[in-house]
XYZ file of C-alpha atoms in Angstrom:
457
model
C 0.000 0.000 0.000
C 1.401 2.967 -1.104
C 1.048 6.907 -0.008
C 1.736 9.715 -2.722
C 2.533 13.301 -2.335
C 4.617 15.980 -3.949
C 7.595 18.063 -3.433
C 5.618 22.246 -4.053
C 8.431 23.885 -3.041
C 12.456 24.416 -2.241
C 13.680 26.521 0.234
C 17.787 27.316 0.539
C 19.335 26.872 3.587
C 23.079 28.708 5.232
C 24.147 25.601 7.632
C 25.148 27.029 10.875
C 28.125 24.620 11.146
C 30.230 25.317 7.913
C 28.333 27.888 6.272
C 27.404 25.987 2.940
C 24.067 25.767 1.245
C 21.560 23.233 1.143
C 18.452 22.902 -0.053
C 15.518 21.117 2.117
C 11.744 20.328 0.512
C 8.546 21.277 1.458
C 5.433 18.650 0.088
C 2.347 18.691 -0.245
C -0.186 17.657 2.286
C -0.774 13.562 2.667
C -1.929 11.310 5.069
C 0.416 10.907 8.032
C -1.974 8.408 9.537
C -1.043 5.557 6.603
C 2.555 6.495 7.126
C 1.978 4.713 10.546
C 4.516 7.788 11.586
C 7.797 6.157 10.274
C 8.583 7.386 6.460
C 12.276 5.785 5.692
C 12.147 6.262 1.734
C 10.606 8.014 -0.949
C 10.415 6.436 -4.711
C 9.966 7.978 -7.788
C 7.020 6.214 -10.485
C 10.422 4.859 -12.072
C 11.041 2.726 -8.594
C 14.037 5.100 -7.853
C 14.919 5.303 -4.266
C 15.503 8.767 -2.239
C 16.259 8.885 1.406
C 15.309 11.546 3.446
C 17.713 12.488 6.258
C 15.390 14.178 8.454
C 12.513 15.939 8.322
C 9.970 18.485 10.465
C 6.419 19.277 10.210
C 5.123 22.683 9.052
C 1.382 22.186 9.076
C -1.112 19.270 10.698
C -4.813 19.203 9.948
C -7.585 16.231 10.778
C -10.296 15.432 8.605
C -13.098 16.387 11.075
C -14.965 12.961 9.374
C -12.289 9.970 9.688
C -9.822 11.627 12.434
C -7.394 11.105 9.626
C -4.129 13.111 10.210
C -2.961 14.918 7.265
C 0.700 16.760 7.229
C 2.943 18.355 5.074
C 7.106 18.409 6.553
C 9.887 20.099 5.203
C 12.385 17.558 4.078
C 16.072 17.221 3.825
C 17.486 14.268 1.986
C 20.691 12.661 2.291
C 24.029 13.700 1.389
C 22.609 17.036 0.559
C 20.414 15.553 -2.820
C 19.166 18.240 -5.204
C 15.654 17.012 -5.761
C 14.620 19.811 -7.984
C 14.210 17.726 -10.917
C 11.321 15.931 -8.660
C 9.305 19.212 -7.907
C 5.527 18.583 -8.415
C 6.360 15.175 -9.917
C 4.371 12.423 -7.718
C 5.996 10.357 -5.025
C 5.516 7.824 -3.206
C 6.316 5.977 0.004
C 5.359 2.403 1.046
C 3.908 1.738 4.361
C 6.493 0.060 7.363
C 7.306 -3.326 7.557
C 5.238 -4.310 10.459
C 1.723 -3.179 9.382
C -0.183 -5.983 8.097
C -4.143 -5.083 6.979
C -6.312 -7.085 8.930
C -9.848 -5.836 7.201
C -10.843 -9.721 6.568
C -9.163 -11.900 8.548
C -11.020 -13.855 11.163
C -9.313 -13.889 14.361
C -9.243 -16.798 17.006
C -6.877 -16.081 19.276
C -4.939 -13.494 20.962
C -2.009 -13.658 23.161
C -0.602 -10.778 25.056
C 2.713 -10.832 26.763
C 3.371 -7.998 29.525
C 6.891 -8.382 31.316
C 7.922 -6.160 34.269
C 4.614 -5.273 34.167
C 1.256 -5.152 36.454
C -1.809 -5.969 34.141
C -2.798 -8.263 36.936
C -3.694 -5.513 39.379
C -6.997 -5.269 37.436
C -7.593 -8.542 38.697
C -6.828 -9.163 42.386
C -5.153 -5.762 43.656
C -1.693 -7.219 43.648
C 1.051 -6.378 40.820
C 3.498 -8.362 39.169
C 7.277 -7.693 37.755
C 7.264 -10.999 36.087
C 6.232 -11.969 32.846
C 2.058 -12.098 32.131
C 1.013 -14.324 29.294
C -2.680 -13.137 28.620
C -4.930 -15.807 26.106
C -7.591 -14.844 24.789
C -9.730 -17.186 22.869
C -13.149 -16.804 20.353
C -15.299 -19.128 23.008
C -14.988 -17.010 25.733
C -12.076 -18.366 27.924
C -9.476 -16.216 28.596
C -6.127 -17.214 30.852
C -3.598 -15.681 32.844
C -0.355 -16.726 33.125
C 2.074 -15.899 35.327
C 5.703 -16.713 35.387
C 8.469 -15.784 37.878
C 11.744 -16.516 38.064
C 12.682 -19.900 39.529
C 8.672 -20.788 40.254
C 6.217 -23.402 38.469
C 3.657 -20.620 36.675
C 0.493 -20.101 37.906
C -2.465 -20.556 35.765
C -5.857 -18.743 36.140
C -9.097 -19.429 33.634
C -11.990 -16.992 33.452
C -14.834 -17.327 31.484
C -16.668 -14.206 29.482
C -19.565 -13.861 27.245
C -18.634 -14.554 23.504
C -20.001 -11.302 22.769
C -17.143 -9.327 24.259
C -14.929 -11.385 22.843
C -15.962 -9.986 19.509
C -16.193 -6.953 20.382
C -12.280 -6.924 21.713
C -11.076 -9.161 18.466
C -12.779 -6.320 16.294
C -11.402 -3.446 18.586
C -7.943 -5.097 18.151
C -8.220 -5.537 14.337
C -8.838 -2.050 13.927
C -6.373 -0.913 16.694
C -3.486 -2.763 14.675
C -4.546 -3.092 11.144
C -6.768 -0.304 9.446
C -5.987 2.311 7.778
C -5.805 4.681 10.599
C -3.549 1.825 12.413
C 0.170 4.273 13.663
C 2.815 3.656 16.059
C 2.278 5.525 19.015
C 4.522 7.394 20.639
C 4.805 5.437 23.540
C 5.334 1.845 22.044
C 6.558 0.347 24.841
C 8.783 -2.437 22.863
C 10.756 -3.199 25.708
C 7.674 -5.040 27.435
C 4.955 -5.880 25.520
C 3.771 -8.264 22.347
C 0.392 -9.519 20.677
C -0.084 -12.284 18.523
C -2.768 -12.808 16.542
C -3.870 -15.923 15.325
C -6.270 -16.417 12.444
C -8.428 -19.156 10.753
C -6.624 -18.642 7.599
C -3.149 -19.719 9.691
C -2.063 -16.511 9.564
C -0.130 -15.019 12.650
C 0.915 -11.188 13.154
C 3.138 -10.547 16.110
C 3.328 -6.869 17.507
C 6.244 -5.738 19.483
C 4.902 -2.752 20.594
C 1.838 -0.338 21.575
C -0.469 0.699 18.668
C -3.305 3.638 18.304
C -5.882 4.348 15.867
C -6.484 7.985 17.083
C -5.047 11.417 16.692
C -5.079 11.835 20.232
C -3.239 8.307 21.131
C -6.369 7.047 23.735
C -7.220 3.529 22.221
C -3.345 1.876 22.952
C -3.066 -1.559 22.177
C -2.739 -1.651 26.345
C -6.021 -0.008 27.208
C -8.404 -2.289 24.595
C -6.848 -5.460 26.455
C -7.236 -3.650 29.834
C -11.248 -3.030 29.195
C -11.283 -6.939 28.215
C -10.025 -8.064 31.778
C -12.433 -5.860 33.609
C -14.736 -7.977 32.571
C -12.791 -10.877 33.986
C -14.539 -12.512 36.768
C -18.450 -11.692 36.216
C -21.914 -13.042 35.392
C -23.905 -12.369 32.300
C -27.488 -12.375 32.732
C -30.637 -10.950 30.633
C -34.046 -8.909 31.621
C -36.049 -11.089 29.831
C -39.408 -9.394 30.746
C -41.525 -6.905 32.745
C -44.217 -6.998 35.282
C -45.953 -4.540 36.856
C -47.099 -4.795 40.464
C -49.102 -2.668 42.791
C -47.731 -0.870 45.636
C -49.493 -2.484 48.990
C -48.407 0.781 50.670
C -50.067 3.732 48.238
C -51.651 1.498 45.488
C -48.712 2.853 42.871
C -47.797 0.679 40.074
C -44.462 0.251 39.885
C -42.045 -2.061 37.225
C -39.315 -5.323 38.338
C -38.117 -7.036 35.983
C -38.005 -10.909 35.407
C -34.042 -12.347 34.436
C -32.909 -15.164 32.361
C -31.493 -17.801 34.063
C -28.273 -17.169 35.432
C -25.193 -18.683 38.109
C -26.019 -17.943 41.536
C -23.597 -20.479 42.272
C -20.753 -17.910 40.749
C -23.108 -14.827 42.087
C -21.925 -16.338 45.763
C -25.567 -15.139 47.010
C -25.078 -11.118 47.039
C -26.312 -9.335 43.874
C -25.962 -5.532 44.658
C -25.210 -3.738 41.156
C -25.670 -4.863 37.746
C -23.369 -3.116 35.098
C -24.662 -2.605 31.608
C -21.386 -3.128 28.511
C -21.157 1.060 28.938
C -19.865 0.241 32.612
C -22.987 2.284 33.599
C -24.136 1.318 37.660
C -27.642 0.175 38.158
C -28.744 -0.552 41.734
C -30.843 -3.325 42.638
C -32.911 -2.658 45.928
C -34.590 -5.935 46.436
C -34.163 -8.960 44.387
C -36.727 -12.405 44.792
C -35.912 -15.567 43.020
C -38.529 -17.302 41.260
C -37.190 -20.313 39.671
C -34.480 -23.060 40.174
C -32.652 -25.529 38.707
C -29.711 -27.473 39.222
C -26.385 -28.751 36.420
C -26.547 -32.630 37.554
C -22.450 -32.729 36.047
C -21.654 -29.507 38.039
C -23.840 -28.875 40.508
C -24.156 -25.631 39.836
C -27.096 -23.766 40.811
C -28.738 -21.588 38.111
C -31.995 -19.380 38.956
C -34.169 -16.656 37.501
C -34.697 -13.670 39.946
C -37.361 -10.976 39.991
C -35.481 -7.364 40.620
C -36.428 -3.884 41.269
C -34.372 -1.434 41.111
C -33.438 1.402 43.849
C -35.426 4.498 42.809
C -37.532 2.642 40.956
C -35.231 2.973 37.621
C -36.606 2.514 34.722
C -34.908 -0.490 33.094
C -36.793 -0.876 29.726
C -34.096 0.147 27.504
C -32.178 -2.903 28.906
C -34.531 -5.525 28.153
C -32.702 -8.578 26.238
C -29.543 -6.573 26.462
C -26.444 -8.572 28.380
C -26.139 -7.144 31.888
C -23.483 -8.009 34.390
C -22.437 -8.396 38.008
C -18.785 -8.593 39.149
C -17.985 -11.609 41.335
C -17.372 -10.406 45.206
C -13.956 -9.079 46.524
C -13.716 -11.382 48.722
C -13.205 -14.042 46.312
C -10.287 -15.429 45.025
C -9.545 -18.371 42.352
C -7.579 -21.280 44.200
C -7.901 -23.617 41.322
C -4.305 -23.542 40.078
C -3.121 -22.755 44.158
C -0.917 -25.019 46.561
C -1.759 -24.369 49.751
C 1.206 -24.437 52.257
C -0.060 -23.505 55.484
C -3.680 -22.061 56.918
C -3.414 -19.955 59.840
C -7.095 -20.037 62.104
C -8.179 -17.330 64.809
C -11.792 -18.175 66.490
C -13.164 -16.612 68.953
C -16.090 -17.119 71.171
C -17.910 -14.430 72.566
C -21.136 -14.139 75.149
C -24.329 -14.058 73.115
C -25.729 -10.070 72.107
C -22.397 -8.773 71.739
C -21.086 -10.335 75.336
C -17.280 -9.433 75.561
C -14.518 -12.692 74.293
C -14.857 -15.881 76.094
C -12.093 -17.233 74.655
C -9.943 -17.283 71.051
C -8.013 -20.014 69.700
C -4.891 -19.445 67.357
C -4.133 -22.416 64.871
C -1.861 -22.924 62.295
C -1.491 -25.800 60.022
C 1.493 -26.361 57.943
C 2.376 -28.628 54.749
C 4.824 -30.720 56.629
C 2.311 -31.749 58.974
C 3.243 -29.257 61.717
C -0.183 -28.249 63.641
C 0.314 -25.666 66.088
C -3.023 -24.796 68.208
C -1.922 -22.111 70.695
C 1.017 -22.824 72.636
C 1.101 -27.174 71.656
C 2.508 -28.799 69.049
C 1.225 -31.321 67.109
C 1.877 -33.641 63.964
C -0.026 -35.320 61.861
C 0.882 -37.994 58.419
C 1.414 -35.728 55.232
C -1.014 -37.154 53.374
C -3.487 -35.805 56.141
C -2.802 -32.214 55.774
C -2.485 -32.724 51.694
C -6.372 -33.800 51.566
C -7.424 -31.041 54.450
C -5.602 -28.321 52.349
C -7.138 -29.884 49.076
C -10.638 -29.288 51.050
C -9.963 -25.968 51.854
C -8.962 -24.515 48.602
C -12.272 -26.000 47.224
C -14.408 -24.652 50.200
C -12.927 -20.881 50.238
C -11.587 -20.830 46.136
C -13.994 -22.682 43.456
C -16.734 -21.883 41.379
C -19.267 -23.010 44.140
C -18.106 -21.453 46.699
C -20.279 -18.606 48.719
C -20.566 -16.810 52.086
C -23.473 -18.141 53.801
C -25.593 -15.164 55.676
C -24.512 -16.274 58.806
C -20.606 -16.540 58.302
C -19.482 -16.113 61.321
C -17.197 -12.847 59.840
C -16.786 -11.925 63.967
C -15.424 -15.232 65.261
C -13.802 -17.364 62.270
C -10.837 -16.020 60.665
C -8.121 -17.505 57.852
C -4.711 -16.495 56.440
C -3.999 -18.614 53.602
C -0.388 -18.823 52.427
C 0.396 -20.660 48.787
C 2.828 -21.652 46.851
C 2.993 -18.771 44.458
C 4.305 -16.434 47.467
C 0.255 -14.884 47.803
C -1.521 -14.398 51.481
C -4.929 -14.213 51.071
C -7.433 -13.276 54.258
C -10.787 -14.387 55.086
C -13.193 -13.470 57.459
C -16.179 -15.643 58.269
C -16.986 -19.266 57.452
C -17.562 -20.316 53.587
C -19.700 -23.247 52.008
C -20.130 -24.839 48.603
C -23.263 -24.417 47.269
C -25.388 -27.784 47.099
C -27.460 -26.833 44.486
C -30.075 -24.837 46.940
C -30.333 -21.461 47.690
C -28.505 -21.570 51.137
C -25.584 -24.067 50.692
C -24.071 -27.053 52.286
C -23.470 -27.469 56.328
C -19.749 -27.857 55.669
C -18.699 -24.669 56.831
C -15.035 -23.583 56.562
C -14.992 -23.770 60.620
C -16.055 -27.571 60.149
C -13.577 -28.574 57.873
C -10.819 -27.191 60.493
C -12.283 -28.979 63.513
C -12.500 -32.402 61.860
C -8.625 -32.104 61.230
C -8.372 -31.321 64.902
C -10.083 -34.601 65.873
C -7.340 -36.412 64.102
C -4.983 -34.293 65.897
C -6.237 -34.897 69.345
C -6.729 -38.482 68.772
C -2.960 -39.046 67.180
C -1.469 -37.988 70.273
């Protein structure tokens, strides 16, 4: 693909070093955004190669339309070339090696590579100077990898709607390969890369940070950034309205009847719902109407009747995709070695009595268990299928915080593999495909290990 312009004018120069003349160009206007910002040579229609040592701007202008840049520079070529013989005659330059047009490929998948680097903060508040491998693939899984020095890497999966997915493969394609595709002037080389991979077999690797913009706001970075915000959430649809009278001051006012949706990954606490502008929408009182249960998974899925705080209209959203963001309190312990749990519970007088007593216990992977001032030990393989139990209870897709957790009296440090320490307050369950969740609090799983304890001694 190839951009023309014109040399309109010379204009002699007096260098300030040794006092000769030279001459430098001034072109017409042409489109700075398809130069992707890096012009190395110019050709003649003959195929004749001229090199321009540097040049400067003298005039920008956008085409208030397309946001296309236009410029015309003032241009010196090398070794002091007379390019007279060129003036007004077309030229051309051909766009930079690393600009491929992506108008009809088909993307699949997309890997991002981040090192020194803390994408990962937009997941779980921490940040990372390691290496971040991000996949993203056209059925909705996307994965995090994470790789430090000397460590095995740690894996995490998340699951999005297809929709987004789209949206972010199309966002990408025009990011890196349209026409208004440039090289920004941050590129940050030095630590980042995306792949693409198409159906056609195709792959494009980008060293750097792109832009499609004048004003340099849609980086490469920030279109991958708005994907993993919606990391870790639960796509659900107003499928319907009803209309119900107020018992209070006979008012008719609107909730709204969902699709079917994971309260097993809702963990039991729907506050906001977040439409794909980001935009907040309160719920004030939610009811749910209708059950049913994955026999494979176990997974609870229900449909839930919601009004909305001030009564907010929510028409506009019918049969649109609406979200909620899993709870901060969660964490993913699927791809997690646990190497030692650390337990405070206390027991207190009932209606806010003062402390009857609290326990400190710590359980380590080498079969060290430590409750207050004793110290006990118990077989390896012991402690490998308590810990095993624990990172299910407090870190998989069915695990919630029960109403009455306990946040007061039961409290966990867990400390894994991967060099993370991750808090807890309260006792946790796994959701048995009911509304309220298994018996087998967090609290239980701790004092049936203590049993064994006590009865080993």
């Amino acid at each position: 693909m190839k951009t023309y312009l014109t040399l309109e004018k010379s204009i002699s120069h007096k260098s300030n070093y040794d006092g000769c003349l030279y001459k430098s160009y001034v072109t017409s206007f042409f489109s700075y955004t398809k130069s992707h910002h890096t012009i190395n040579d110019f050709y003649d229609e003959e195929g004749n190669v001229y090199i321009p040592e540097v040049y400067s701007f003298s005039e920008k202008k956008i085409d208030p339309d397309t946001n296309e840049i236009f410029v015309r520079v003032d241009v010196e070529f090398e070794d002091g070339f007379d390019m007279d013989f060129l003036l007004h005659k077309p030229l051309y330059f051909n766009e930079p090696e690393w600009f491929q047009d992506l108008t009809n490929e088909k993307i699949n998948k997309i890997v991002c590579s981040y090192s020194d680097w803390d994408i990962l903060d937009l997941l779980d508040n921490k940040t990372s100077n390691t290496t971040i491998n991000i996949s993203i693939f056209d059925d909705g899984m996307i994965q995090i990898e994470d790789i430090k020095e000397n460590q095995d890497p740690v894996i995490s999966t998340y699951q999005v709607n297809k929709n987004y997915i789209q949206q972010f493969f199309e966002a990408m394609k025009q990011n890196l390969g349209s026409e208004t595709t440039y090289e920004s002037r941050y590129v940050g080389g030095w630590s980042r890369s995306f792949t693409l991979y198409c159906d056609n077999r195709n792959v494009f690797k980008y060293e750097a940070d792109y832009c499609a913009d004048s004003k340099e706001e849609s980086l490469t970075t920030n279109i991958v950034e708005e994907l993993l915000k919606k990391c870790q959430i639960t796509i659900l649809f107003l499928e319907e309205v009803k209309y119900n009278t107020s018992y209070l001051d006979g008012s008719t006012y609107k909730t709204y009847i969902t699709n079917f949706f994971s309260y097993t990954k809702a963990r039991h606490k729907i506050q906001y719902l977040y439409d794909e502008n980001d935009n907040v929408h309160s719920i004030e009182l939610y009811e749910i109407i209708d059950r049913k249960v994955d026999p494979d998974t176990n997974e609870l899925f229900v449909r839930a009747d919601f009004e909305f705080e001030d009564d907010e209209d929510m028409d506009t959203f019918l049969h649109k995709p609406l979200y909620f963001k899993e709870p901060a309190w969660f964490q993913d312990l699927t791809n997690e070695e646990i190497v030692q749990l650390d337990c405070i519970f206390e027991q207190y007088e009932p209606v806010l009595g003062p402390l009857i007593e609290r326990n400190n216990i710590s359980i380590c992977i080498n079969g060290t268990v430590q409750v207050n001032d004793k110290i006990y030990n118990l077989s390896k393989p012991k402690i490998y299928d308590f810990f095993d139990e624990i990172r299910i209870n407090l870190g998989s897709e069915k695990t919630y915080k029960p109403l009455l957790s306990g946040e007061c009296s039961s409290r966990y440090t867990l400390h894994l593999k991967s060099g993370k320490v991750i808090k807890y307050s309260g006792d946790y369950a796994l959701c048995d495909g009911t509304p309220y969740g298994c018996k087998r609090y967090t609290k239980f799983i701790v004092d049936d290990l203590l049993k064994q304890v006590y009865e080993s001694d």
